[in-house]
Coordinates of C-alpha atoms and ligand atoms in Angstrom, one line a residue:
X1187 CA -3.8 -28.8 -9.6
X1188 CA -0.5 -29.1 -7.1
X1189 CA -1.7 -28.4 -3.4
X1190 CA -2.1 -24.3 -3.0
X1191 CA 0.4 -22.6 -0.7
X1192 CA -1.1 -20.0 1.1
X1193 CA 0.9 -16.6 1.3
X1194 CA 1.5 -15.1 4.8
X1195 CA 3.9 -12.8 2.6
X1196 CA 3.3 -9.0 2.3
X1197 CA 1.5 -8.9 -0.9
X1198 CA 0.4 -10.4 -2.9
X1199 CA -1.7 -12.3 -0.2
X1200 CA -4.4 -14.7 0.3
X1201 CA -7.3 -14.0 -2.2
X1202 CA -10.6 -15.2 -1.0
X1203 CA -12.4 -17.3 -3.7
X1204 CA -14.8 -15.2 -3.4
X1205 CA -13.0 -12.3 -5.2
X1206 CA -11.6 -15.0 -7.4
X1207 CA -14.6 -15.9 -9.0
X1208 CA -15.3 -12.2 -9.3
X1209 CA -12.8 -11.2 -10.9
X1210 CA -12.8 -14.1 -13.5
X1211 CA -16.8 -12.9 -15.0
X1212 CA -16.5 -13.2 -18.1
X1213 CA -15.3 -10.4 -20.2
X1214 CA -17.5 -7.0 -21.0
X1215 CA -16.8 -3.7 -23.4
X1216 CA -14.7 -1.3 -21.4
X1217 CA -17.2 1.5 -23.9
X1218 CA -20.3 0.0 -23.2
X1219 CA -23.3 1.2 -20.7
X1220 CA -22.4 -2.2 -18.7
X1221 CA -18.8 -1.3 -17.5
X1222 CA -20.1 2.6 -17.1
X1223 CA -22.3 0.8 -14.7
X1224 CA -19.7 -1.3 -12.9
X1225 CA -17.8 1.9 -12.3
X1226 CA -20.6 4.1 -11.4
X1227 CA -22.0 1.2 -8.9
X1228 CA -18.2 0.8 -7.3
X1229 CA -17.3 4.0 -7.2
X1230 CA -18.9 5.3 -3.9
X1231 CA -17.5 2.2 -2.2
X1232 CA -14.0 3.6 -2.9
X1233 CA -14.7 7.3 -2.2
X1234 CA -16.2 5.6 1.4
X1235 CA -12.8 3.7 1.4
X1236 CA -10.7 7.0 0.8
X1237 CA -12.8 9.4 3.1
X1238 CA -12.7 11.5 0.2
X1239 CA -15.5 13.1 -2.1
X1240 CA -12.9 13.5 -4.6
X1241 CA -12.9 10.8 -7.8
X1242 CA -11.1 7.9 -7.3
X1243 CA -9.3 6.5 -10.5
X1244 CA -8.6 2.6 -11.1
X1245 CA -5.1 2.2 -13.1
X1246 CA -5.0 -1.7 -13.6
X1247 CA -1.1 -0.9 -13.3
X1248 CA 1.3 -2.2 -10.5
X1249 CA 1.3 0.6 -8.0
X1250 CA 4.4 1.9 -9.1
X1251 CA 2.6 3.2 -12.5
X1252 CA 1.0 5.9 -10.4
X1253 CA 4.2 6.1 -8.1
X1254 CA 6.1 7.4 -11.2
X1255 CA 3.0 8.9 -12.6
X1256 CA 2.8 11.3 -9.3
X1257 CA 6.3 12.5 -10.2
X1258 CA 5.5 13.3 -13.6
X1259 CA 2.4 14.8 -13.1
X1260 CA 3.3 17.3 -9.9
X1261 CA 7.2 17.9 -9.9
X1262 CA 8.3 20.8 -11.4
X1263 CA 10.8 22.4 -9.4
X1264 CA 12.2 19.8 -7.3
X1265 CA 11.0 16.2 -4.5
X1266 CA 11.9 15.5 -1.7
X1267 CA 12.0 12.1 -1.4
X1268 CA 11.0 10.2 2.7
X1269 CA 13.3 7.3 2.6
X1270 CA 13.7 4.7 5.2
X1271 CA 13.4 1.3 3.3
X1272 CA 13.6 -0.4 0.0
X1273 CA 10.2 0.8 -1.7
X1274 CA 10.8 4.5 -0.3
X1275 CA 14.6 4.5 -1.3
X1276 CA 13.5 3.1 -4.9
X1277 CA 11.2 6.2 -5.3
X1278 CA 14.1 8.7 -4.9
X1279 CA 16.0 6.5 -8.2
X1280 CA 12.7 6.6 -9.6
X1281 CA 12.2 10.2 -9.5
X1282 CA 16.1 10.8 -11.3
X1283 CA 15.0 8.6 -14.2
X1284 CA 12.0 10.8 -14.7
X1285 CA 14.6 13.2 -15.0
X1286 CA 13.4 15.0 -11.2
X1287 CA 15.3 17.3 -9.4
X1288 CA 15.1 15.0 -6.2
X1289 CA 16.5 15.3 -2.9
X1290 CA 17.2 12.2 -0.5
X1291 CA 15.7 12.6 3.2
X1292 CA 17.3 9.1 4.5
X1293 CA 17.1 7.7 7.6
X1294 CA 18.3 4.4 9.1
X1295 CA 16.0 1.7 8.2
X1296 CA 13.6 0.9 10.5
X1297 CA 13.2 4.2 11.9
X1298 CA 10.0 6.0 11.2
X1299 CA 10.2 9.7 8.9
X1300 CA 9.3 12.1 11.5
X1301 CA 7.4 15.7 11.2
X1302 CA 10.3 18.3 11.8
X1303 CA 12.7 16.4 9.7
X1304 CA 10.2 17.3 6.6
X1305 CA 9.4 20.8 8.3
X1306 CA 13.3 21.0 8.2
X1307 CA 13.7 20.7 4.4
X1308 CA 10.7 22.5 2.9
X1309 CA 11.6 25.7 5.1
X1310 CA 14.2 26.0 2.2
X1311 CA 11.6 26.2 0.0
X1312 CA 13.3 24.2 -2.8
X1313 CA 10.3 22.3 -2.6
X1314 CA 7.3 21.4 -4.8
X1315 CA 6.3 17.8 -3.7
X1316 CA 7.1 15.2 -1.2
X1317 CA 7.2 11.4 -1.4
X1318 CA 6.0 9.2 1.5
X1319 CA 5.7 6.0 2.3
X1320 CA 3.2 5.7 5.1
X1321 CA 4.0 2.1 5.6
X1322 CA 7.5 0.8 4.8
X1323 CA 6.8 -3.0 3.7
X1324 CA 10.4 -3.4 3.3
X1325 CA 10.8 -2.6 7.4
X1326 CA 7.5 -2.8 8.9
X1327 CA 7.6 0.3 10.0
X1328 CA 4.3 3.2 10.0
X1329 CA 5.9 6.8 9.9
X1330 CA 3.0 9.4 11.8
X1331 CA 1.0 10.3 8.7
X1332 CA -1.3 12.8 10.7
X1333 CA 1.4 14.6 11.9
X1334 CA 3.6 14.8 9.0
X1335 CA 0.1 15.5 7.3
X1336 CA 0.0 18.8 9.6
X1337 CA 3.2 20.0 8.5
X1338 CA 2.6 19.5 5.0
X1339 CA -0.4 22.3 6.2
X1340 CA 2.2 24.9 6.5
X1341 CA 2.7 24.8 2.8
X1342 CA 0.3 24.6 0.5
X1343 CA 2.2 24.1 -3.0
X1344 CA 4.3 21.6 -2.0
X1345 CA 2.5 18.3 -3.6
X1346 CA 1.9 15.9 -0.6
X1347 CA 2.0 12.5 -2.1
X1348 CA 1.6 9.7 -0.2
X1349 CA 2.2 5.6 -0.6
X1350 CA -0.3 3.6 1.3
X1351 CA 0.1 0.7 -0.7
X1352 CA 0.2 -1.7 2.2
X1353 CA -1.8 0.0 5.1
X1354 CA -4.8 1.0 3.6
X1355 CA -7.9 -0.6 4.5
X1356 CA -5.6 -2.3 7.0
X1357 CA -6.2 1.3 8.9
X1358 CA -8.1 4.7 8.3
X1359 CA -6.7 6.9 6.2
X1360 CA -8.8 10.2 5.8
X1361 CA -8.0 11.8 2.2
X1362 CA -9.5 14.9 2.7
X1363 CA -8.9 15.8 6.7
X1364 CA -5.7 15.1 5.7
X1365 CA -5.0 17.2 3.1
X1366 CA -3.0 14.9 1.2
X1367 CA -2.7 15.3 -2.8
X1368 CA -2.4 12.0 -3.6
X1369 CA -3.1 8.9 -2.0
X1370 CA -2.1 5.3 -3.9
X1371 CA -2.9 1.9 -2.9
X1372 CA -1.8 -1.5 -4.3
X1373 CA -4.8 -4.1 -4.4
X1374 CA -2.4 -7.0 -3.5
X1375 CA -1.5 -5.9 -0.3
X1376 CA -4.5 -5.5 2.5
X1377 CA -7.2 -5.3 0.3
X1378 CA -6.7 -8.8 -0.7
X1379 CA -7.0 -8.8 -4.4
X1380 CA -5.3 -9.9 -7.4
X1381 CA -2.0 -8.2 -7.9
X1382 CA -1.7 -6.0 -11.0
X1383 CA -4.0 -2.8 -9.8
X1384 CA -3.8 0.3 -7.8
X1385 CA -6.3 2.8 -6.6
X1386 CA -5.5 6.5 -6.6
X1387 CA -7.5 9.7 -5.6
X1388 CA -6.4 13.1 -6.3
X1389 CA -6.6 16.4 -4.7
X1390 CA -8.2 19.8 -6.2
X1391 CA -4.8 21.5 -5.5
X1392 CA -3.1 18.5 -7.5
X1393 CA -5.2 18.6 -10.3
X1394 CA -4.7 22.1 -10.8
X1395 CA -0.5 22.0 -10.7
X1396 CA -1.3 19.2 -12.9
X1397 CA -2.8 21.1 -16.0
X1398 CA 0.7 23.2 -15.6
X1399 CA 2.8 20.6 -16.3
X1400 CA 3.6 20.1 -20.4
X1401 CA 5.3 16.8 -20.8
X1402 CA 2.9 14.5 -17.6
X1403 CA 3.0 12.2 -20.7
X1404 CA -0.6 10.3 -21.5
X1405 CA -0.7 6.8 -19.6
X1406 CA -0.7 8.0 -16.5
X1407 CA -2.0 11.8 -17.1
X1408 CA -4.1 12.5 -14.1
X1409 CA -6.5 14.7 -16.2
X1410 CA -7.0 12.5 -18.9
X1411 CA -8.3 9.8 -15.9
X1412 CA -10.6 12.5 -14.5
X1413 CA -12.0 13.1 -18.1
X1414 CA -12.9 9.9 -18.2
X1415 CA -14.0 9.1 -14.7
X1416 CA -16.8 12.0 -15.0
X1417 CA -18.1 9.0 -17.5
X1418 CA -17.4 6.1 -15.7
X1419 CA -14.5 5.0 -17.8
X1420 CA -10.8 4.7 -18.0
X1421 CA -8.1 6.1 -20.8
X1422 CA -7.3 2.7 -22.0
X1423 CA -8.9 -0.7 -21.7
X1424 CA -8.5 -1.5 -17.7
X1425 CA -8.2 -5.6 -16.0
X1426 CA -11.6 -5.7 -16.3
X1427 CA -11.9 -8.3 -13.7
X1428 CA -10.7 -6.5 -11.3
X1429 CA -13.5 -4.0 -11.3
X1430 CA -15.5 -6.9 -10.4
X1431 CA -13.4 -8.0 -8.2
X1432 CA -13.5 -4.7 -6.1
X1433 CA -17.2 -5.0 -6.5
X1434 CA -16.7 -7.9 -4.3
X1435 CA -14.7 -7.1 -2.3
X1436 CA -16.3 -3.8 -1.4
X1437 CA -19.6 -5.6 -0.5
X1438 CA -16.9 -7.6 2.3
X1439 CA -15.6 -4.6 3.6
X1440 CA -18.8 -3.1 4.0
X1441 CA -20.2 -6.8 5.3
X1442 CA -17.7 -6.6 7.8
X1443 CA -18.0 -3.1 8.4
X1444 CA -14.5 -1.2 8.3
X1445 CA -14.4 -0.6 11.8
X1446 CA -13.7 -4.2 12.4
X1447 CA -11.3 -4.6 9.7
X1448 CA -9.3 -2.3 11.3
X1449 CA -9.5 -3.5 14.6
X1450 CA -8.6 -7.0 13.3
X1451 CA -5.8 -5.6 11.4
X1452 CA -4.6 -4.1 14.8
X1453 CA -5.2 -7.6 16.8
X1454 CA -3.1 -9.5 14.7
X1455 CA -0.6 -7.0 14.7
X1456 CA -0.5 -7.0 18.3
X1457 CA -0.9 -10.9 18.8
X1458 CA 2.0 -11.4 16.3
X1459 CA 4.3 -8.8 18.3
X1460 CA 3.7 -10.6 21.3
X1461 CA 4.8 -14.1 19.7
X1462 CA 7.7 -12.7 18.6
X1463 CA 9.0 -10.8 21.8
X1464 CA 7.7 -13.7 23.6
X1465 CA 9.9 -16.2 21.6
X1466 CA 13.2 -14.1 22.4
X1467 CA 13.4 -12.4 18.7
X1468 CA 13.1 -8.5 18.5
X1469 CA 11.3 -6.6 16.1
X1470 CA 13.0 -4.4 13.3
X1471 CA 11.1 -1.4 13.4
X1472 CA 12.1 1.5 16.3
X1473 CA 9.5 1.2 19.2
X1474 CA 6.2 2.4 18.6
X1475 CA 6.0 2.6 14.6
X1476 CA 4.8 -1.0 14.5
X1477 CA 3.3 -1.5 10.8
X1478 CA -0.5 -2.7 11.6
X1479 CA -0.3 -4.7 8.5
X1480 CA 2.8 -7.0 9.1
X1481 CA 5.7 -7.6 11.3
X1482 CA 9.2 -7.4 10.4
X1483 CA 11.3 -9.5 12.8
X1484 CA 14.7 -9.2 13.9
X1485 CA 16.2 -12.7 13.4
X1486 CA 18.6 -12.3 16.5
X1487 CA 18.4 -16.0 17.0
X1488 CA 20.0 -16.6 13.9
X1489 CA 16.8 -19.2 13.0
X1490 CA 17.6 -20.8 9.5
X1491 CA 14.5 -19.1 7.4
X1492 CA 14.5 -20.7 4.3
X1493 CA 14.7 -23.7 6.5
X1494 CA 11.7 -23.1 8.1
X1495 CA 9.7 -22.1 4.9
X1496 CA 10.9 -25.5 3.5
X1497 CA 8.9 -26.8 6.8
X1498 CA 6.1 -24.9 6.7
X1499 CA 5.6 -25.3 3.1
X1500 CA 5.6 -29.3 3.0
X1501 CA 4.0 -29.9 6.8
X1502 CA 1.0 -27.3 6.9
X1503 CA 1.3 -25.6 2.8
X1504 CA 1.8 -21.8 3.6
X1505 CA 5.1 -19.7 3.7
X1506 CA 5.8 -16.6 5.3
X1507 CA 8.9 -13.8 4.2
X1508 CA 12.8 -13.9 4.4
X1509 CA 13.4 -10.4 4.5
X1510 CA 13.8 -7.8 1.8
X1511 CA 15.9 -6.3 0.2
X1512 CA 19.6 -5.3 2.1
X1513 CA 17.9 -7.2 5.9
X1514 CA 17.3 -10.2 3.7
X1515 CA 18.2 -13.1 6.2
X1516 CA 18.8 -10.8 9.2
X1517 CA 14.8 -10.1 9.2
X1518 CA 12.0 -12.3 8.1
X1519 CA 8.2 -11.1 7.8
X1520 CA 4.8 -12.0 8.7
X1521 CA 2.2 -10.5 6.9
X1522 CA -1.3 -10.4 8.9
X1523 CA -3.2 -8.0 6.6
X1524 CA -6.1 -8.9 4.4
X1525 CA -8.8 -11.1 5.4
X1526 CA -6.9 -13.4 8.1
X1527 CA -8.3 -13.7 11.2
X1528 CA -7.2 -13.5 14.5
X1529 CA -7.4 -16.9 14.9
X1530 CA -5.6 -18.0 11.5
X1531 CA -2.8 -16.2 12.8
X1532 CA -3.0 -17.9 15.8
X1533 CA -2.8 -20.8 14.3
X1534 CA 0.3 -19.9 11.8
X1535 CA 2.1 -18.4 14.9
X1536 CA 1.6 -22.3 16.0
X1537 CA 2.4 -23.8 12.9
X1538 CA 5.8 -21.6 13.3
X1539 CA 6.7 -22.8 16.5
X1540 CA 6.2 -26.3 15.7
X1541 CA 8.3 -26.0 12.4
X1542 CA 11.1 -24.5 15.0
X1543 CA 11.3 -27.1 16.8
X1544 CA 12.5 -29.6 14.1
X1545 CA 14.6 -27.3 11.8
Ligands
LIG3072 C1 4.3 -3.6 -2.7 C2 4.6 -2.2 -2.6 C3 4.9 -1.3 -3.6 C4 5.0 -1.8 -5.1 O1 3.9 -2.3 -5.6 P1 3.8 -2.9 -7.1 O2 2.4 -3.3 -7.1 O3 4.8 -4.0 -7.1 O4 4.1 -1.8 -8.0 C5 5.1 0.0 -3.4 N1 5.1 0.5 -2.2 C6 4.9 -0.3 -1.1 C7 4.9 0.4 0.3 C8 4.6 -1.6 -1.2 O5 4.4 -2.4 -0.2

């Protein structure tokens, strides 16, 4: 096998081989009493990792299965659609496909979606679900999800759905305090997993507006996944592997306890920050909505990225991110989420700064 290059990119990341070996058991029945079991055993784990007591569903889709899924299950009248980056401004295209009435609340990139711009729009009452994107990958930048969360209080039939594809784990996110509808997570992002699966959890409230909706279509029909979840199944055949997998990984998480994941998570956020301010770059994202998860950097020194992969790829076998989408080139992105510690990102920080210097 050609030498691994190991991915400081934001998602997919690093997969231990631990959860490797996991997720490559050998196959089972997805209708037998064993899977039932794997569910059943995992299950907790994930309600623990949602703060939730409500089910959490596995859809061995790409996290934009339930992205679209959300819309079709809970609009009705009309989204508004948080956008400040490339995943949150795909949602609001996504949601016209589907055939939505959707409504764009855009700011710059970079800057966070703030509480009384939301409050703003659903005063209207137009409203019957929002999209967020709690952390923007795109951007690195963490919009205030409690405090949006407290405005989404004010009106209880507008859907709160809520990305958190790359910050969960990587921070708490309390489900139920929060009164959020749904919550979806990828499981190549912070959880360091295979790519290929998301998590999802699903409110009372949702479930409910749900059952009103006619044509939510079957794949991703929130109800049929509850029907099934009561048994410790899915609707179709899942990645069966990665149920073992998040066996797993759920046994780290707890090893470590989550706690410390998230104070790592915040460490190498802040230990990245500083290299980056310290080495006369700036960082994308407006003060203070720092994602915890990675850092989008401001290439004001006009550094040659690809140039510096190239380095770090042949000299020490990892690459890090040129930017996304329309900052391609102007940004670039470390990703510090996952299982890396404090001092592996010390040490890619290093491995940086010596590829600078000959590039
Ligand atoms: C990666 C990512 C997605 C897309 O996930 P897929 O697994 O490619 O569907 C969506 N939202 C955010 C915030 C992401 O970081």
């Amino acid at each position: 096998m050609s030498q691994h290059i190991k991915l400081f990119i934001p998602g997919p990341i690093e997969v231990s081989e631990k959860t490797l070996r996991a997720y490559a058991t050998p196959m089972i029945g997805h209708r037998s009493k064993d899977f039932q079991a794997l569910y059943a055993d995992i299950h907790p784990g994930l309600q623990r990792l949602f703060f939730t007591k409500q089910p959490v569903f596995v859809s061995t889709s790409s996290a934009w299965g339930v992205m679209e899924g959300a819309l079709r299950n809970l609009v009705s009248k009309k989204v508004l659609n948080c956008m400040n980056g490339a995943f949150s401004d795909k949602w609001f295209d996504v949601a016209k496909k589907c055939g939505k009435q959707a409504e764009a609340l855009q700011v710059e990139w970079g800057q966070p979606i703030l509480p009384e711009q939301i409050d703003a729009k659903l005063k209207t009452g137009e409203f019957d679900a929002v999209t967020l994107i709690h952390n923007e990958t795109s951007t690195g930048t963490m919009s205030p999800l409690a405090d949006i969360a407290e405005v989404l209080k004010k009106y209880p039939d507008v859907m709160f759905i809520v990305d958190c594809v790359s910050s969960f784990t990587a921070m708490p996110i309390e489900f139920d305090k929060l009164g959020i509808d749904v919550l979806l997570a990828g499981t190549q992002k912070a959880m360091a997993m295979p790519s290929g699966c998301a998590l999802f959890t699903v409110s009372e409230k949702a479930f409910a507006k749900a059952a009103t909706i006619k044509d939510r279509g079957y794949y991703f029909d929130f109800i049929e996944f509850r029907k099934n979840q009561e048994n410790n199944m899915t609707p179709t055949t899942p990645s069966i592997g990665h149920f073992y997998a998040l066996k797993s990984k759920i046994e780290d998480f707890e090893t470590e306890g989550l706690e410390n994941r998230y104070a790592r998570h915040k460490a190498n956020a802040l230990l990245t920050r500083e290299w980056a301010l310290g080495n006369g770059f700036e960082l994308f994202p407006a003060k203070g909505y720092e994602s915890l998860s990675l850092t989008c950097v401001k290439n004001v020194k006009n550094i040659d990225v690809p140039k510096l992969n190239a380095a770090l790829k042949s000299k020490y076998y990892c690459v890090i991110d040129g930017g996304y989408g329309k900052i391609k080139g102007t940004t670039f992105r470390i990703s510090h989420m996952g299982d890396e510690s404090t001092e592996n990102i010390r040490q890619l920080l290093g491995w940086i700064d010596d590829c600078l210097k000959s590039i």
